[in-house]
Amino acid sequence: MAKPQVISEEFQAYTVKDAPPTVYYIPDFITEAEEEYLLQQVYKAPKPKWTQLSGRRLQNWGGLPHLKGMIAEKLPDWLMSYTEKISGLGAFAGKSANHVLVNEYKPEEGIMPHEDGPLYHPTVTTITLGSHTLLDFYRPVDQTQTEVPQTEESRYVLSLLLRRRSLLILQDEMYERYLHGISGIAVDTLSERVVNLSVAGGRVGETLSRGTRVSLTIRHVPKVCRANLLLGRNITYPQAACRIQRHEQLRLK
Ligand SMILES: O=C(O)CCC(=O)C(=O)O
Ligand SMILES: [Fe+2]
């Protein structure tokens, strides 16, 4: 089968070679002025736009992804110029990003190892603002292996240093097989397991104190309900599913 994702040739040079396929890490993807602008926009959002979770808070833009389809909402202009730029690299196989999660982590905050799952085109792209972090990768629990306990530590594979203003693109095995997470610590120690040090800059043994990091996780949700279907009269099953879903989403707001 043909490989569905094709990143523009110019960006192939940013492939992280010491990681399983496929990681692209692009330092200084945005300028300092752009970083400041994006942070300003994020913090301008009204308070109810934030959802507080344990260990981070988030803003959801573009609609709530759902197995039955996402009721797509237009992304605001301040995000569009960046999502278009990333879609233009070919990150979503010619489709345009239509969903952005903004995550904010204070020092000592993080996100449990997880998979991003089937609601998205199998690509995740992340712009890092404000502070670096280490994104850690884990093998999934091996269901056939019952004798030895499988701790997080034993499943840990590698980390990526995400500097502020960088862009990360994950696809293929790195998206589909491995779990990713951020540990809730205040100071990172760089080890030889941080496989992109030569490009991200940093020495083994060096420590980096975390500040507040804001990440923009930019994705393409293939299954969307078009708003005009919701107004139509001859509603067929999938359209009805979207309609039901719309009620669910409104209740969640
Ligand atoms: O903040 C990040 O870089 C990771 C966020 C993440 O994994 C997610 O939102 O699914
Ligand atoms: Fe994730």
mmCIF file of C-alpha atoms and ligand atoms in Angstrom:
data_model
loop_
_atom_site.group_PDB
_atom_site.id
_atom_site.type_symbol
_atom_site.label_atom_id
_atom_site.label_comp_id
_atom_site.label_asym_id
_atom_site.label_seq_id
_atom_site.Cartn_x
_atom_site.Cartn_y
_atom_site.Cartn_z
ATOM 1 C CA MET A 1 0.000 0.000 0.000
ATOM 2 C CA ALA A 2 1.273 3.486 -0.784
ATOM 3 C CA LYS A 3 2.515 5.461 2.183
ATOM 4 C CA PRO A 4 -0.254 7.970 2.849
ATOM 5 C CA GLN A 5 1.804 10.740 4.416
ATOM 6 C CA VAL A 6 4.287 12.680 2.392
ATOM 7 C CA ILE A 7 6.213 15.522 3.919
ATOM 8 C CA SER A 8 7.615 18.044 1.492
ATOM 9 C CA GLU A 9 11.166 17.255 0.467
ATOM 10 C CA GLU A 10 12.565 20.340 2.124
ATOM 11 C CA PHE A 11 11.425 18.945 5.470
ATOM 12 C CA GLN A 12 12.773 15.435 5.011
ATOM 13 C CA ALA A 13 16.093 16.866 6.191
ATOM 14 C CA TYR A 14 14.576 17.313 9.664
ATOM 15 C CA THR A 15 13.938 13.597 10.180
ATOM 16 C CA VAL A 16 15.211 12.426 13.581
ATOM 17 C CA LYS A 17 17.292 9.451 12.524
ATOM 18 C CA ASP A 18 17.767 7.836 15.938
ATOM 19 C CA ALA A 19 14.036 7.402 16.529
ATOM 20 C CA PRO A 20 11.705 4.790 15.027
ATOM 21 C CA PRO A 21 9.816 6.111 11.975
ATOM 22 C CA THR A 22 8.816 8.861 11.772
ATOM 23 C CA VAL A 23 9.791 11.999 13.679
ATOM 24 C CA TYR A 24 10.503 15.413 12.176
ATOM 25 C CA TYR A 25 11.889 18.051 14.523
ATOM 26 C CA ILE A 26 12.198 21.582 13.153
ATOM 27 C CA PRO A 27 13.972 24.062 15.450
ATOM 28 C CA ASP A 28 12.934 27.725 15.252
ATOM 29 C CA PHE A 29 9.892 26.977 13.146
ATOM 30 C CA ILE A 30 8.471 30.301 14.328
ATOM 31 C CA THR A 31 10.178 33.575 15.270
ATOM 32 C CA GLU A 32 10.288 35.140 18.747
ATOM 33 C CA ALA A 33 7.711 37.725 17.642
ATOM 34 C CA GLU A 34 5.381 34.974 16.409
ATOM 35 C CA GLU A 35 5.809 33.097 19.673
ATOM 36 C CA GLU A 36 4.873 36.210 21.625
ATOM 37 C CA TYR A 37 1.870 36.829 19.379
ATOM 38 C CA LEU A 38 0.600 33.262 19.770
ATOM 39 C CA LEU A 39 1.002 33.359 23.557
ATOM 40 C CA GLN A 40 -0.886 36.655 23.675
ATOM 41 C CA GLN A 41 -3.740 35.137 21.675
ATOM 42 C CA VAL A 42 -3.863 32.031 23.881
ATOM 43 C CA TYR A 43 -4.077 34.144 27.054
ATOM 44 C CA LYS A 44 -6.656 36.466 25.498
ATOM 45 C CA ALA A 45 -9.213 33.639 25.327
ATOM 46 C CA PRO A 46 -12.097 34.009 27.773
ATOM 47 C CA LYS A 47 -11.786 32.034 30.992
ATOM 48 C CA PRO A 48 -14.508 29.461 30.140
ATOM 49 C CA LYS A 49 -12.477 28.464 27.070
ATOM 50 C CA TRP A 50 -10.027 26.764 29.472
ATOM 51 C CA THR A 51 -10.663 23.293 30.854
ATOM 52 C CA GLN A 52 -8.684 22.472 33.985
ATOM 53 C CA LEU A 53 -7.436 18.893 34.071
ATOM 54 C CA SER A 54 -5.152 17.254 36.576
ATOM 55 C CA GLY A 55 -1.688 18.428 35.674
ATOM 56 C CA ARG A 56 -2.544 20.855 32.852
ATOM 57 C CA ARG A 57 -5.237 23.077 31.410
ATOM 58 C CA LEU A 58 -6.417 23.115 27.841
ATOM 59 C CA GLN A 59 -8.331 24.956 25.159
ATOM 60 C CA ASN A 60 -10.070 23.081 22.372
ATOM 61 C CA TRP A 61 -10.413 24.738 18.958
ATOM 62 C CA GLY A 62 -12.150 23.396 15.862
ATOM 63 C CA GLY A 63 -14.828 21.219 17.515
ATOM 64 C CA LEU A 64 -14.918 18.189 19.792
ATOM 65 C CA PRO A 65 -13.560 15.096 18.008
ATOM 66 C CA HIS A 66 -16.032 12.213 18.243
ATOM 67 C CA LEU A 67 -16.265 8.723 16.721
ATOM 68 C CA LYS A 68 -19.508 9.720 14.988
ATOM 69 C CA GLY A 69 -17.934 12.833 13.535
ATOM 70 C CA MET A 70 -16.850 16.245 14.746
ATOM 71 C CA ILE A 71 -19.117 19.263 14.400
ATOM 72 C CA ALA A 72 -16.433 21.397 12.830
ATOM 73 C CA GLU A 73 -16.087 24.979 13.988
ATOM 74 C CA LYS A 74 -13.975 27.418 12.022
ATOM 75 C CA LEU A 75 -10.545 27.908 13.532
ATOM 76 C CA PRO A 76 -9.810 31.510 14.565
ATOM 77 C CA ASP A 77 -7.634 33.498 12.154
ATOM 78 C CA TRP A 78 -4.712 33.654 14.599
ATOM 79 C CA LEU A 79 -4.441 29.868 14.477
ATOM 80 C CA MET A 80 -5.321 29.482 10.796
ATOM 81 C CA SER A 81 -2.166 31.057 9.469
ATOM 82 C CA TYR A 82 -0.092 28.459 11.351
ATOM 83 C CA THR A 83 -2.316 25.463 10.678
ATOM 84 C CA GLU A 84 -2.267 26.320 6.963
ATOM 85 C CA LYS A 85 1.494 26.584 6.982
ATOM 86 C CA ILE A 86 1.798 23.117 8.537
ATOM 87 C CA SER A 87 -0.827 21.583 6.238
ATOM 88 C CA GLY A 88 1.161 23.083 3.360
ATOM 89 C CA LEU A 89 4.151 20.928 4.336
ATOM 90 C CA GLY A 90 2.059 17.869 3.478
ATOM 91 C CA ALA A 91 1.775 16.698 7.092
ATOM 92 C CA PHE A 92 -1.833 15.567 6.589
ATOM 93 C CA ALA A 93 -1.522 13.953 3.160
ATOM 94 C CA GLY A 94 -2.871 16.980 1.320
ATOM 95 C CA LYS A 95 -5.704 17.639 3.798
ATOM 96 C CA SER A 96 -5.878 20.727 6.004
ATOM 97 C CA ALA A 97 -5.572 20.729 9.756
ATOM 98 C CA ASN A 98 -8.959 21.453 11.315
ATOM 99 C CA HIS A 99 -8.320 20.937 15.014
ATOM 100 C CA VAL A 100 -6.019 22.488 17.614
ATOM 101 C CA LEU A 101 -5.573 21.641 21.277
ATOM 102 C CA VAL A 102 -3.779 24.215 23.372
ATOM 103 C CA ASN A 103 -2.175 22.688 26.463
ATOM 104 C CA GLU A 104 -0.588 24.720 29.226
ATOM 105 C CA TYR A 105 1.823 23.062 31.654
ATOM 106 C CA LYS A 106 3.396 24.738 34.653
ATOM 107 C CA PRO A 107 6.638 23.263 36.009
ATOM 108 C CA GLU A 108 5.865 19.917 37.696
ATOM 109 C CA GLU A 109 2.872 19.387 35.408
ATOM 110 C CA GLY A 110 2.647 16.860 32.582
ATOM 111 C CA ILE A 111 0.508 14.337 30.747
ATOM 112 C CA MET A 112 0.286 10.587 31.366
ATOM 113 C CA PRO A 113 1.600 8.268 28.653
ATOM 114 C CA HIS A 114 -1.200 7.816 26.115
ATOM 115 C CA GLU A 115 -2.003 7.234 22.454
ATOM 116 C CA ASP A 116 -3.791 9.882 20.418
ATOM 117 C CA GLY A 117 -6.070 7.276 18.911
ATOM 118 C CA PRO A 118 -8.218 6.788 15.822
ATOM 119 C CA LEU A 119 -10.158 10.070 15.728
ATOM 120 C CA TYR A 120 -7.291 11.791 13.971
ATOM 121 C CA HIS A 121 -5.386 11.380 10.757
ATOM 122 C CA PRO A 122 -2.301 9.496 12.017
ATOM 123 C CA THR A 123 -0.144 12.591 12.305
ATOM 124 C CA VAL A 124 0.308 14.932 15.228
ATOM 125 C CA THR A 125 2.112 18.232 14.873
ATOM 126 C CA THR A 126 3.098 20.356 17.853
ATOM 127 C CA ILE A 127 4.364 23.902 18.197
ATOM 128 C CA THR A 128 6.037 24.552 21.563
ATOM 129 C CA LEU A 129 5.776 28.014 23.151
ATOM 130 C CA GLY A 130 7.237 29.568 26.291
ATOM 131 C CA SER A 131 9.461 26.781 27.584
ATOM 132 C CA HIS A 132 11.083 23.529 26.508
ATOM 133 C CA THR A 133 9.885 20.110 27.618
ATOM 134 C CA LEU A 134 10.885 16.483 27.233
ATOM 135 C CA LEU A 135 8.371 14.301 25.423
ATOM 136 C CA ASP A 136 8.851 10.671 26.519
ATOM 137 C CA PHE A 137 7.933 7.595 24.489
ATOM 138 C CA TYR A 138 6.914 4.168 25.764
ATOM 139 C CA ARG A 139 6.253 0.759 24.267
ATOM 140 C CA PRO A 140 2.655 -0.374 24.824
ATOM 141 C CA VAL A 141 2.027 -3.068 27.444
ATOM 142 C CA ASP A 142 2.764 -6.448 25.848
ATOM 143 C CA GLN A 143 -0.417 -8.501 26.396
ATOM 144 C CA THR A 144 1.378 -11.776 25.643
ATOM 145 C CA GLN A 145 3.949 -11.151 28.367
ATOM 146 C CA THR A 146 2.541 -12.062 31.792
ATOM 147 C CA GLU A 147 5.548 -13.142 33.855
ATOM 148 C CA VAL A 148 7.581 -9.967 34.201
ATOM 149 C CA PRO A 149 5.862 -6.845 35.514
ATOM 150 C CA GLN A 150 5.857 -4.164 32.845
ATOM 151 C CA THR A 151 6.617 -0.915 34.574
ATOM 152 C CA GLU A 152 6.607 2.471 32.908
ATOM 153 C CA GLU A 153 10.359 2.455 33.390
ATOM 154 C CA SER A 154 10.802 -0.853 31.578
ATOM 155 C CA ARG A 155 8.639 0.335 28.688
ATOM 156 C CA TYR A 156 10.431 3.679 28.318
ATOM 157 C CA VAL A 157 12.161 3.963 24.931
ATOM 158 C CA LEU A 158 13.414 7.493 24.280
ATOM 159 C CA SER A 159 12.712 11.191 24.673
ATOM 160 C CA LEU A 160 12.632 14.212 22.406
ATOM 161 C CA LEU A 161 13.731 17.639 23.575
ATOM 162 C CA LEU A 162 11.123 20.127 22.381
ATOM 163 C CA ARG A 163 12.605 23.610 22.510
ATOM 164 C CA ARG A 164 10.379 26.668 22.476
ATOM 165 C CA ARG A 165 9.427 27.784 18.921
ATOM 166 C CA SER A 166 10.060 24.315 17.498
ATOM 167 C CA LEU A 167 7.701 22.172 15.436
ATOM 168 C CA LEU A 168 7.415 18.436 15.981
ATOM 169 C CA ILE A 169 5.728 16.089 13.517
ATOM 170 C CA LEU A 170 4.997 12.484 14.507
ATOM 171 C CA GLN A 171 3.738 9.875 12.078
ATOM 172 C CA ASP A 172 3.768 6.143 11.357
ATOM 173 C CA GLU A 173 5.025 3.863 14.169
ATOM 174 C CA MET A 174 5.823 6.785 16.413
ATOM 175 C CA TYR A 175 2.187 7.822 16.212
ATOM 176 C CA GLU A 176 0.515 4.444 15.930
ATOM 177 C CA ARG A 177 2.570 2.151 18.126
ATOM 178 C CA TYR A 178 4.289 4.108 20.870
ATOM 179 C CA LEU A 179 2.699 5.993 23.736
ATOM 180 C CA HIS A 180 3.826 9.519 24.565
ATOM 181 C CA GLY A 181 3.761 11.507 27.777
ATOM 182 C CA ILE A 182 5.413 14.300 29.740
ATOM 183 C CA SER A 183 6.550 13.635 33.288
ATOM 184 C CA GLY A 184 5.452 16.048 35.990
ATOM 185 C CA ILE A 185 8.832 17.387 37.033
ATOM 186 C CA ALA A 186 10.399 20.850 37.267
ATOM 187 C CA VAL A 187 13.921 20.108 36.013
ATOM 188 C CA ASP A 188 14.896 17.867 33.101
ATOM 189 C CA THR A 189 18.225 16.087 32.941
ATOM 190 C CA LEU A 190 19.364 15.363 29.407
ATOM 191 C CA SER A 191 20.499 11.783 28.841
ATOM 192 C CA GLU A 192 21.700 9.811 25.830
ATOM 193 C CA ARG A 193 18.089 8.631 25.460
ATOM 194 C CA VAL A 194 17.165 12.155 24.279
ATOM 195 C CA VAL A 195 17.707 11.329 20.641
ATOM 196 C CA ASN A 196 17.442 14.758 18.986
ATOM 197 C CA LEU A 197 20.072 16.600 21.055
ATOM 198 C CA SER A 198 22.302 17.358 18.098
ATOM 199 C CA VAL A 199 19.530 19.333 16.402
ATOM 200 C CA ALA A 200 17.721 20.684 19.474
ATOM 201 C CA GLY A 201 21.003 21.699 21.158
ATOM 202 C CA GLY A 202 22.013 20.346 24.546
ATOM 203 C CA ARG A 203 24.592 18.121 26.241
ATOM 204 C CA VAL A 204 24.153 14.812 28.004
ATOM 205 C CA GLY A 205 24.151 15.546 31.750
ATOM 206 C CA GLU A 206 22.896 19.108 31.334
ATOM 207 C CA THR A 207 19.882 20.146 33.432
ATOM 208 C CA LEU A 208 17.114 22.417 32.137
ATOM 209 C CA SER A 209 14.571 24.095 34.418
ATOM 210 C CA ARG A 210 11.084 24.171 33.034
ATOM 211 C CA GLY A 211 9.016 27.339 32.768
ATOM 212 C CA THR A 212 5.378 27.466 31.746
ATOM 213 C CA ARG A 213 5.013 25.710 28.421
ATOM 214 C CA VAL A 214 2.096 26.164 26.028
ATOM 215 C CA SER A 215 1.793 23.639 23.242
ATOM 216 C CA LEU A 216 -0.359 23.865 20.142
ATOM 217 C CA THR A 217 -1.250 20.357 19.012
ATOM 218 C CA ILE A 218 -2.428 20.680 15.446
ATOM 219 C CA ARG A 219 -4.244 17.802 13.752
ATOM 220 C CA HIS A 220 -6.622 16.780 11.019
ATOM 221 C CA VAL A 221 -9.888 15.147 12.112
ATOM 222 C CA PRO A 222 -11.119 13.296 9.018
ATOM 223 C CA LYS A 223 -14.647 12.577 10.214
ATOM 224 C CA VAL A 224 -16.602 15.799 10.423
ATOM 225 C CA CYS A 225 -20.289 16.674 10.194
ATOM 226 C CA ARG A 226 -20.937 19.581 7.885
ATOM 227 C CA ALA A 227 -22.976 22.302 9.567
ATOM 228 C CA ASN A 228 -25.374 22.610 6.597
ATOM 229 C CA LEU A 229 -26.407 18.979 7.042
ATOM 230 C CA LEU A 230 -27.725 19.878 10.449
ATOM 231 C CA LEU A 231 -30.229 22.244 8.885
ATOM 232 C CA GLY A 232 -31.351 19.857 6.146
ATOM 233 C CA ARG A 233 -34.738 18.167 6.194
ATOM 234 C CA ASN A 234 -34.087 14.770 4.598
ATOM 235 C CA ILE A 235 -31.854 13.450 7.282
ATOM 236 C CA THR A 236 -30.245 10.093 6.604
ATOM 237 C CA TYR A 237 -28.602 7.998 9.296
ATOM 238 C CA PRO A 238 -25.092 9.488 9.408
ATOM 239 C CA GLN A 239 -26.553 12.977 9.351
ATOM 240 C CA ALA A 240 -28.880 12.064 12.198
ATOM 241 C CA ALA A 241 -25.890 10.738 14.123
ATOM 242 C CA CYS A 242 -24.221 14.095 13.671
ATOM 243 C CA ARG A 243 -27.339 15.818 14.864
ATOM 244 C CA ILE A 244 -27.497 13.738 18.022
ATOM 245 C CA GLN A 245 -23.855 14.407 18.489
ATOM 246 C CA ARG A 246 -24.461 18.125 18.214
ATOM 247 C CA HIS A 247 -26.833 17.938 21.153
ATOM 248 C CA GLU A 248 -24.215 16.038 23.131
ATOM 249 C CA GLN A 249 -21.603 18.644 22.320
ATOM 250 C CA LEU A 250 -23.869 21.529 23.253
ATOM 251 C CA ARG A 251 -24.554 19.870 26.586
ATOM 252 C CA LEU A 252 -20.820 19.566 27.200
ATOM 253 C CA LYS A 253 -20.176 23.252 26.573
HETATM 254 O O1 LIG B 1 1.887 19.082 24.984
HETATM 255 C C1 LIG B 1 2.294 18.216 24.212
HETATM 256 O O2 LIG B 1 3.281 18.364 23.504
HETATM 257 C C2 LIG B 1 1.577 16.895 24.139
HETATM 258 C C3 LIG B 1 0.099 17.013 24.128
HETATM 259 C C4 LIG B 1 -0.568 15.712 23.834
HETATM 260 O O3 LIG B 1 0.017 14.680 23.857
HETATM 261 C C5 LIG B 1 -1.983 15.689 23.450
HETATM 262 O O4 LIG B 1 -2.651 16.729 23.550
HETATM 263 O O5 LIG B 1 -2.463 14.622 23.045
HETATM 264 FE FE FE B 2 -1.061 13.119 22.819
#
